[in-house]
């Protein structure tokens, strides 16, 4: 299943399928990006990050893709599991200084068993 | 990994009272901490940046006299919601940036504090 940026706040996928969550960031000066997972009633949990000198980074079951030309990030989750159900936020940061984190609007991922 | 705690996790108070929320970095020092506010089904909105030993920097539209921030040590920042009203009911989350390490870009988030003002 695939979300279409910020206008589709909920993404439902079958367990075992791959998920793709998209995010459009706003500031072309941002050079560091993070995906966070937030479960209900909890704080954000770091998933994976990427710097602007890269266009792809892989973790365990997760991959982040960065397209600076169109200011677009995506998070790919392989073999989605029920425990992946949460809200996912992309965050953009300008390194240096106070490094303020600006969060995207988020996408809720629902995994159907 | 680095752990950030918040206390209390939930608080219910009467309108007009003040509420203090603590944010602690448990196993690292944090020169800078951040306070966020999150309404239901919405994203996190940065309220202020808290720097140890100096005044906090507030985001536009955030009343500094209403949301008092104190960052008295490298492991503790507090947010006090003064004269709370029902519209202040929200989920307040802090984050901390580790000082003195190679990777100072990563922020570690606390578990959040649910404030309900009656």
PDB file of C-alpha atoms in Angstrom:
ATOM      1  CA  UNK A   1       0.000   0.000   0.000  1.00  0.00           C
ATOM      2  CA  UNK A   2       1.123   3.597  -0.639  1.00  0.00           C
ATOM      3  CA  UNK A   3       0.086   6.919   0.818  1.00  0.00           C
ATOM      4  CA  UNK A   4      -0.134  10.026  -1.287  1.00  0.00           C
ATOM      5  CA  UNK A   5       1.632  12.555   0.853  1.00  0.00           C
ATOM      6  CA  UNK A   6      -0.019  14.660   3.441  1.00  0.00           C
ATOM      7  CA  UNK A   7      -3.518  14.433   1.969  1.00  0.00           C
ATOM      8  CA  UNK A   8      -3.992  10.787   2.907  1.00  0.00           C
ATOM      9  CA  UNK A   9      -3.633  10.578   6.653  1.00  0.00           C
ATOM     10  CA  UNK A  10      -4.480   6.870   6.941  1.00  0.00           C
ATOM     11  CA  UNK A  11      -2.831   3.972   5.165  1.00  0.00           C
ATOM     12  CA  UNK A  12      -4.202   0.457   5.521  1.00  0.00           C
ATOM     13  CA  UNK A  13      -2.084  -2.513   4.486  1.00  0.00           C
ATOM     14  CA  UNK A  14      -2.332  -6.254   4.803  1.00  0.00           C
ATOM     15  CA  UNK A  15       0.037  -7.951   7.170  1.00  0.00           C
ATOM     16  CA  UNK A  16       3.051  -9.124   5.222  1.00  0.00           C
ATOM     17  CA  UNK A  17       2.734  -6.528   2.491  1.00  0.00           C
ATOM     18  CA  UNK A  18       5.173  -3.684   2.035  1.00  0.00           C
ATOM     19  CA  UNK A  19       4.164  -0.176   3.137  1.00  0.00           C
ATOM     20  CA  UNK A  20       5.233   3.104   1.627  1.00  0.00           C
ATOM     21  CA  UNK A  21       4.639   6.296   3.536  1.00  0.00           C
ATOM     22  CA  UNK A  22       5.334   9.569   1.783  1.00  0.00           C
ATOM     23  CA  UNK A  23       6.202  12.996   3.065  1.00  0.00           C
ATOM     24  CA  UNK A  24       6.780  16.354   1.448  1.00  0.00           C
ATOM     25  CA  UNK A  25       9.081  18.608   3.421  1.00  0.00           C
ATOM     26  CA  UNK A  26       8.988  22.350   3.274  1.00  0.00           C
ATOM     27  CA  UNK A  27      12.416  23.870   3.674  1.00  0.00           C
ATOM     28  CA  UNK A  28      15.037  23.428   0.973  1.00  0.00           C
ATOM     29  CA  UNK A  29      17.673  24.332   3.562  1.00  0.00           C
ATOM     30  CA  UNK A  30      16.888  21.241   5.626  1.00  0.00           C
ATOM     31  CA  UNK A  31      19.779  18.821   5.490  1.00  0.00           C
ATOM     32  CA  UNK A  32      18.848  16.135   7.980  1.00  0.00           C
ATOM     33  CA  UNK A  33      15.679  14.073   8.032  1.00  0.00           C
ATOM     34  CA  UNK A  34      14.232  11.606  10.476  1.00  0.00           C
ATOM     35  CA  UNK A  35      11.281   9.264  10.460  1.00  0.00           C
ATOM     36  CA  UNK A  36       9.535   8.782  13.778  1.00  0.00           C
ATOM     37  CA  UNK A  37       6.936   6.266  14.848  1.00  0.00           C
ATOM     38  CA  UNK A  38       4.383   7.283  17.447  1.00  0.00           C
ATOM     39  CA  UNK A  39       2.099   4.809  19.139  1.00  0.00           C
ATOM     40  CA  UNK A  40      -1.051   6.003  20.832  1.00  0.00           C
ATOM     41  CA  UNK A  41      -0.360   7.930  24.025  1.00  0.00           C
ATOM     42  CA  UNK A  42       3.409   7.717  23.668  1.00  0.00           C
ATOM     43  CA  UNK A  43       6.240   9.938  22.538  1.00  0.00           C
ATOM     44  CA  UNK A  44       7.840   9.666  19.093  1.00  0.00           C
ATOM     45  CA  UNK A  45      10.301   6.844  18.577  1.00  0.00           C
ATOM     46  CA  UNK A  46      13.256   7.221  16.228  1.00  0.00           C
ATOM     47  CA  UNK A  47      13.121   4.828  13.267  1.00  0.00           C
ATOM     48  CA  UNK A  48      15.681   5.906  10.725  1.00  0.00           C
ATOM     49  CA  UNK A  49      17.449   9.030   9.554  1.00  0.00           C
ATOM     50  CA  UNK A  50      19.118  10.291   6.421  1.00  0.00           C
ATOM     51  CA  UNK A  51      21.331  13.226   5.588  1.00  0.00           C
ATOM     52  CA  UNK A  52      20.992  15.329   2.489  1.00  0.00           C
ATOM     53  CA  UNK A  53      24.166  13.952   0.935  1.00  0.00           C
ATOM     54  CA  UNK A  54      22.434  10.593   0.569  1.00  0.00           C
ATOM     55  CA  UNK A  55      19.367   9.520  -1.371  1.00  0.00           C
ATOM     56  CA  UNK A  56      18.775   6.154   0.249  1.00  0.00           C
ATOM     57  CA  UNK A  57      19.412   4.519   3.568  1.00  0.00           C
ATOM     58  CA  UNK A  58      18.426   1.104   4.776  1.00  0.00           C
ATOM     59  CA  UNK A  59      17.750  -0.224   8.213  1.00  0.00           C
ATOM     60  CA  UNK A  60      16.169  -3.368   9.506  1.00  0.00           C
ATOM     61  CA  UNK A  61      12.985  -3.777   7.408  1.00  0.00           C
ATOM     62  CA  UNK A  62      12.903  -0.044   6.755  1.00  0.00           C
ATOM     63  CA  UNK A  63      14.290   2.078   3.949  1.00  0.00           C
ATOM     64  CA  UNK A  64      14.211   5.838   3.633  1.00  0.00           C
ATOM     65  CA  UNK A  65      14.433   7.525   0.258  1.00  0.00           C
ATOM     66  CA  UNK A  66      15.199  11.203  -0.184  1.00  0.00           C
ATOM     67  CA  UNK A  67      14.536  13.253  -3.310  1.00  0.00           C
ATOM     68  CA  UNK A  68      15.878  16.725  -2.726  1.00  0.00           C
ATOM     69  CA  UNK A  69      14.821  17.943  -6.144  1.00  0.00           C
ATOM     70  CA  UNK A  70      11.156  17.692  -5.248  1.00  0.00           C
ATOM     71  CA  UNK A  71      11.623  17.844  -1.460  1.00  0.00           C
ATOM     72  CA  UNK A  72      10.186  14.414  -0.915  1.00  0.00           C
ATOM     73  CA  UNK A  73      10.858  11.674   1.589  1.00  0.00           C
ATOM     74  CA  UNK A  74       9.478   8.197   1.759  1.00  0.00           C
ATOM     75  CA  UNK A  75       9.593   5.435   4.322  1.00  0.00           C
ATOM     76  CA  UNK A  76       9.322   1.878   3.098  1.00  0.00           C
ATOM     77  CA  UNK A  77       8.488  -0.863   5.562  1.00  0.00           C
ATOM     78  CA  UNK A  78       9.030  -4.388   4.349  1.00  0.00           C
ATOM     79  CA  UNK A  79       6.752  -7.244   5.404  1.00  0.00           C
ATOM     80  CA  UNK A  80       4.539  -5.008   7.528  1.00  0.00           C
ATOM     81  CA  UNK A  81       3.581  -6.460  10.889  1.00  0.00           C
ATOM     82  CA  UNK A  82       0.722  -5.627  13.290  1.00  0.00           C
ATOM     83  CA  UNK A  83       3.276  -4.024  15.605  1.00  0.00           C
ATOM     84  CA  UNK A  84       4.005  -1.489  12.889  1.00  0.00           C
ATOM     85  CA  UNK A  85       0.556   0.049  13.363  1.00  0.00           C
ATOM     86  CA  UNK A  86       1.165   3.612  14.514  1.00  0.00           C
ATOM     87  CA  UNK A  87       1.368   7.162  13.251  1.00  0.00           C
ATOM     88  CA  UNK A  88       4.512   7.944  11.301  1.00  0.00           C
ATOM     89  CA  UNK A  89       5.988  11.410  11.106  1.00  0.00           C
ATOM     90  CA  UNK A  90       8.750  12.709   8.948  1.00  0.00           C
ATOM     91  CA  UNK A  91      10.852  15.448  10.448  1.00  0.00           C
ATOM     92  CA  UNK A  92      13.214  17.910   8.853  1.00  0.00           C
ATOM     93  CA  UNK A  93      16.133  19.607  10.527  1.00  0.00           C
ATOM     94  CA  UNK A  94      18.632  22.258   9.588  1.00  0.00           C
ATOM     95  CA  UNK A  95      21.909  21.158  11.157  1.00  0.00           C
ATOM     96  CA  UNK A  96      23.796  23.537  13.362  1.00  0.00           C
ATOM     97  CA  UNK A  97      22.384  26.072  15.765  1.00  0.00           C
ATOM     98  CA  UNK A  98      19.470  24.868  17.825  1.00  0.00           C
ATOM     99  CA  UNK A  99      18.553  22.243  15.237  1.00  0.00           C
ATOM    100  CA  UNK A 100      14.840  22.831  15.458  1.00  0.00           C
ATOM    101  CA  UNK A 101      12.833  19.818  14.347  1.00  0.00           C
ATOM    102  CA  UNK A 102       9.870  20.498  12.089  1.00  0.00           C
ATOM    103  CA  UNK A 103       7.394  17.646  11.915  1.00  0.00           C
ATOM    104  CA  UNK A 104       5.183  16.726   9.005  1.00  0.00           C
ATOM    105  CA  UNK A 105       1.467  16.128   9.550  1.00  0.00           C
ATOM    106  CA  UNK A 106       1.827  12.379   9.928  1.00  0.00           C
ATOM    107  CA  UNK A 107       0.346   9.249   8.401  1.00  0.00           C
ATOM    108  CA  UNK A 108      -1.525   6.636  10.357  1.00  0.00           C
ATOM    109  CA  UNK A 109      -0.575   3.127   9.346  1.00  0.00           C
ATOM    110  CA  UNK A 110      -3.142   0.417  10.007  1.00  0.00           C
ATOM    111  CA  UNK A 111      -2.016  -3.144   9.532  1.00  0.00           C
ATOM    112  CA  UNK A 112      -4.784  -5.604   8.775  1.00  0.00           C
ATOM    113  CA  UNK A 113      -4.049  -9.060  10.191  1.00  0.00           C
TER     114      UNK A 113
ATOM    115  CA  UNK B   1      20.166   4.231  24.065  1.00  0.00           C
ATOM    116  CA  UNK B   2      19.529   7.614  25.575  1.00  0.00           C
ATOM    117  CA  UNK B   3      16.412   7.826  27.708  1.00  0.00           C
ATOM    118  CA  UNK B   4      14.238  10.826  28.418  1.00  0.00           C
ATOM    119  CA  UNK B   5      11.578  10.712  31.095  1.00  0.00           C
ATOM    120  CA  UNK B   6       8.653  12.973  31.845  1.00  0.00           C
ATOM    121  CA  UNK B   7       6.704  13.421  35.015  1.00  0.00           C
ATOM    122  CA  UNK B   8       3.836  13.240  35.506  1.00  0.00           C
ATOM    123  CA  UNK B   9       2.576  11.075  32.672  1.00  0.00           C
ATOM    124  CA  UNK B  10      -0.974  12.281  33.241  1.00  0.00           C
ATOM    125  CA  UNK B  11      -2.388  15.212  35.142  1.00  0.00           C
ATOM    126  CA  UNK B  12      -5.893  16.503  35.630  1.00  0.00           C
ATOM    127  CA  UNK B  13      -6.318  19.934  37.122  1.00  0.00           C
ATOM    128  CA  UNK B  14      -8.954  22.571  37.687  1.00  0.00           C
ATOM    129  CA  UNK B  15      -9.157  25.646  35.528  1.00  0.00           C
ATOM    130  CA  UNK B  16      -7.023  28.460  36.892  1.00  0.00           C
ATOM    131  CA  UNK B  17      -4.411  26.295  38.556  1.00  0.00           C
ATOM    132  CA  UNK B  18      -0.799  25.881  37.461  1.00  0.00           C
ATOM    133  CA  UNK B  19       0.795  22.629  36.444  1.00  0.00           C
ATOM    134  CA  UNK B  20       4.484  21.771  36.297  1.00  0.00           C
ATOM    135  CA  UNK B  21       5.836  19.109  33.944  1.00  0.00           C
ATOM    136  CA  UNK B  22       9.364  17.767  34.312  1.00  0.00           C
ATOM    137  CA  UNK B  23      11.595  16.470  31.550  1.00  0.00           C
ATOM    138  CA  UNK B  24      14.736  14.577  32.491  1.00  0.00           C
ATOM    139  CA  UNK B  25      17.553  13.088  30.491  1.00  0.00           C
ATOM    140  CA  UNK B  26      18.389   9.969  32.460  1.00  0.00           C
ATOM    141  CA  UNK B  27      21.736   8.837  31.160  1.00  0.00           C
ATOM    142  CA  UNK B  28      23.124  11.798  29.285  1.00  0.00           C
ATOM    143  CA  UNK B  29      23.544  15.528  29.553  1.00  0.00           C
ATOM    144  CA  UNK B  30      21.408  17.801  27.451  1.00  0.00           C
ATOM    145  CA  UNK B  31      22.339  21.402  26.888  1.00  0.00           C
ATOM    146  CA  UNK B  32      19.232  21.850  24.798  1.00  0.00           C
ATOM    147  CA  UNK B  33      15.765  20.503  25.354  1.00  0.00           C
ATOM    148  CA  UNK B  34      12.650  21.132  23.341  1.00  0.00           C
ATOM    149  CA  UNK B  35       8.993  21.316  24.345  1.00  0.00           C
ATOM    150  CA  UNK B  36       6.247  20.260  21.974  1.00  0.00           C
ATOM    151  CA  UNK B  37       2.502  20.268  22.124  1.00  0.00           C
ATOM    152  CA  UNK B  38       0.318  17.775  20.300  1.00  0.00           C
ATOM    153  CA  UNK B  39      -3.446  17.905  19.884  1.00  0.00           C
ATOM    154  CA  UNK B  40      -5.368  14.717  19.035  1.00  0.00           C
ATOM    155  CA  UNK B  41      -4.687  13.400  15.554  1.00  0.00           C
ATOM    156  CA  UNK B  42      -2.299  16.226  14.851  1.00  0.00           C
ATOM    157  CA  UNK B  43       1.413  16.612  14.533  1.00  0.00           C
ATOM    158  CA  UNK B  44       3.852  17.848  17.135  1.00  0.00           C
ATOM    159  CA  UNK B  45       4.192  21.603  17.275  1.00  0.00           C
ATOM    160  CA  UNK B  46       7.339  23.071  18.748  1.00  0.00           C
ATOM    161  CA  UNK B  47       6.559  25.459  21.582  1.00  0.00           C
ATOM    162  CA  UNK B  48       9.994  26.454  22.768  1.00  0.00           C
ATOM    163  CA  UNK B  49      13.657  25.622  22.873  1.00  0.00           C
ATOM    164  CA  UNK B  50      15.103  25.357  26.346  1.00  0.00           C
ATOM    165  CA  UNK B  51      18.791  26.031  26.918  1.00  0.00           C
ATOM    166  CA  UNK B  52      20.566  25.223  30.136  1.00  0.00           C
ATOM    167  CA  UNK B  53      21.356  28.347  32.082  1.00  0.00           C
ATOM    168  CA  UNK B  54      19.647  30.787  29.764  1.00  0.00           C
ATOM    169  CA  UNK B  55      16.197  31.931  28.743  1.00  0.00           C
ATOM    170  CA  UNK B  56      14.076  29.752  26.555  1.00  0.00           C
ATOM    171  CA  UNK B  57      13.371  30.666  22.963  1.00  0.00           C
ATOM    172  CA  UNK B  58       9.655  30.585  22.212  1.00  0.00           C
ATOM    173  CA  UNK B  59       8.031  29.923  18.878  1.00  0.00           C
ATOM    174  CA  UNK B  60       5.754  32.507  17.380  1.00  0.00           C
ATOM    175  CA  UNK B  61       2.332  32.503  18.985  1.00  0.00           C
ATOM    176  CA  UNK B  62       3.430  30.786  22.199  1.00  0.00           C
ATOM    177  CA  UNK B  63       2.907  32.931  25.295  1.00  0.00           C
ATOM    178  CA  UNK B  64       6.074  32.878  27.348  1.00  0.00           C
ATOM    179  CA  UNK B  65       4.280  34.152  30.448  1.00  0.00           C
ATOM    180  CA  UNK B  66       1.803  31.322  30.245  1.00  0.00           C
ATOM    181  CA  UNK B  67       4.251  28.527  29.477  1.00  0.00           C
ATOM    182  CA  UNK B  68       7.180  29.051  31.816  1.00  0.00           C
ATOM    183  CA  UNK B  69      10.290  27.063  31.027  1.00  0.00           C
ATOM    184  CA  UNK B  70      13.202  26.505  33.329  1.00  0.00           C
ATOM    185  CA  UNK B  71      16.322  24.562  32.377  1.00  0.00           C
ATOM    186  CA  UNK B  72      18.313  24.730  35.577  1.00  0.00           C
ATOM    187  CA  UNK B  73      20.591  21.749  35.005  1.00  0.00           C
ATOM    188  CA  UNK B  74      21.953  19.640  32.170  1.00  0.00           C
ATOM    189  CA  UNK B  75      19.468  16.894  32.906  1.00  0.00           C
ATOM    190  CA  UNK B  76      16.277  18.716  33.810  1.00  0.00           C
ATOM    191  CA  UNK B  77      13.916  21.119  32.114  1.00  0.00           C
ATOM    192  CA  UNK B  78      10.501  22.059  33.459  1.00  0.00           C
ATOM    193  CA  UNK B  79       7.434  23.454  31.741  1.00  0.00           C
ATOM    194  CA  UNK B  80       4.871  25.201  33.918  1.00  0.00           C
ATOM    195  CA  UNK B  81       1.448  25.875  32.454  1.00  0.00           C
ATOM    196  CA  UNK B  82       0.207  28.826  34.458  1.00  0.00           C
ATOM    197  CA  UNK B  83      -3.471  29.543  35.059  1.00  0.00           C
ATOM    198  CA  UNK B  84      -4.431  26.582  32.945  1.00  0.00           C
ATOM    199  CA  UNK B  85      -7.679  26.609  30.984  1.00  0.00           C
ATOM    200  CA  UNK B  86      -9.524  23.821  29.160  1.00  0.00           C
ATOM    201  CA  UNK B  87      -7.997  24.892  25.835  1.00  0.00           C
ATOM    202  CA  UNK B  88      -4.567  24.083  27.295  1.00  0.00           C
ATOM    203  CA  UNK B  89      -5.556  20.442  27.510  1.00  0.00           C
ATOM    204  CA  UNK B  90      -3.122  18.626  25.282  1.00  0.00           C
ATOM    205  CA  UNK B  91      -0.274  16.130  25.082  1.00  0.00           C
ATOM    206  CA  UNK B  92       2.999  17.792  26.001  1.00  0.00           C
ATOM    207  CA  UNK B  93       6.205  16.133  24.835  1.00  0.00           C
ATOM    208  CA  UNK B  94       9.794  17.068  25.508  1.00  0.00           C
ATOM    209  CA  UNK B  95      12.940  16.064  23.691  1.00  0.00           C
ATOM    210  CA  UNK B  96      16.588  16.373  24.557  1.00  0.00           C
ATOM    211  CA  UNK B  97      19.680  16.701  22.445  1.00  0.00           C
ATOM    212  CA  UNK B  98      22.788  15.012  23.801  1.00  0.00           C
ATOM    213  CA  UNK B  99      25.696  17.329  24.514  1.00  0.00           C
ATOM    214  CA  UNK B 100      29.309  16.718  23.726  1.00  0.00           C
ATOM    215  CA  UNK B 101      29.001  13.753  21.384  1.00  0.00           C
ATOM    216  CA  UNK B 102      29.717  13.315  17.715  1.00  0.00           C
ATOM    217  CA  UNK B 103      26.086  13.001  16.779  1.00  0.00           C
ATOM    218  CA  UNK B 104      24.333  16.002  18.262  1.00  0.00           C
ATOM    219  CA  UNK B 105      21.605  16.054  15.656  1.00  0.00           C
ATOM    220  CA  UNK B 106      19.505  13.291  17.134  1.00  0.00           C
ATOM    221  CA  UNK B 107      16.870  14.248  19.635  1.00  0.00           C
ATOM    222  CA  UNK B 108      15.484  11.769  22.115  1.00  0.00           C
ATOM    223  CA  UNK B 109      11.845  12.139  23.004  1.00  0.00           C
ATOM    224  CA  UNK B 110      10.115  11.687  26.299  1.00  0.00           C
ATOM    225  CA  UNK B 111       6.936   9.622  26.670  1.00  0.00           C
ATOM    226  CA  UNK B 112       4.721  12.686  26.912  1.00  0.00           C
ATOM    227  CA  UNK B 113       2.411  14.177  29.545  1.00  0.00           C
ATOM    228  CA  UNK B 114      -1.342  14.207  29.053  1.00  0.00           C
ATOM    229  CA  UNK B 115      -2.791  17.386  30.565  1.00  0.00           C
ATOM    230  CA  UNK B 116      -6.523  17.667  31.087  1.00  0.00           C
ATOM    231  CA  UNK B 117      -7.903  20.922  32.427  1.00  0.00           C
ATOM    232  CA  UNK B 118     -11.432  20.747  33.786  1.00  0.00           C
TER     233      UNK B 118
END
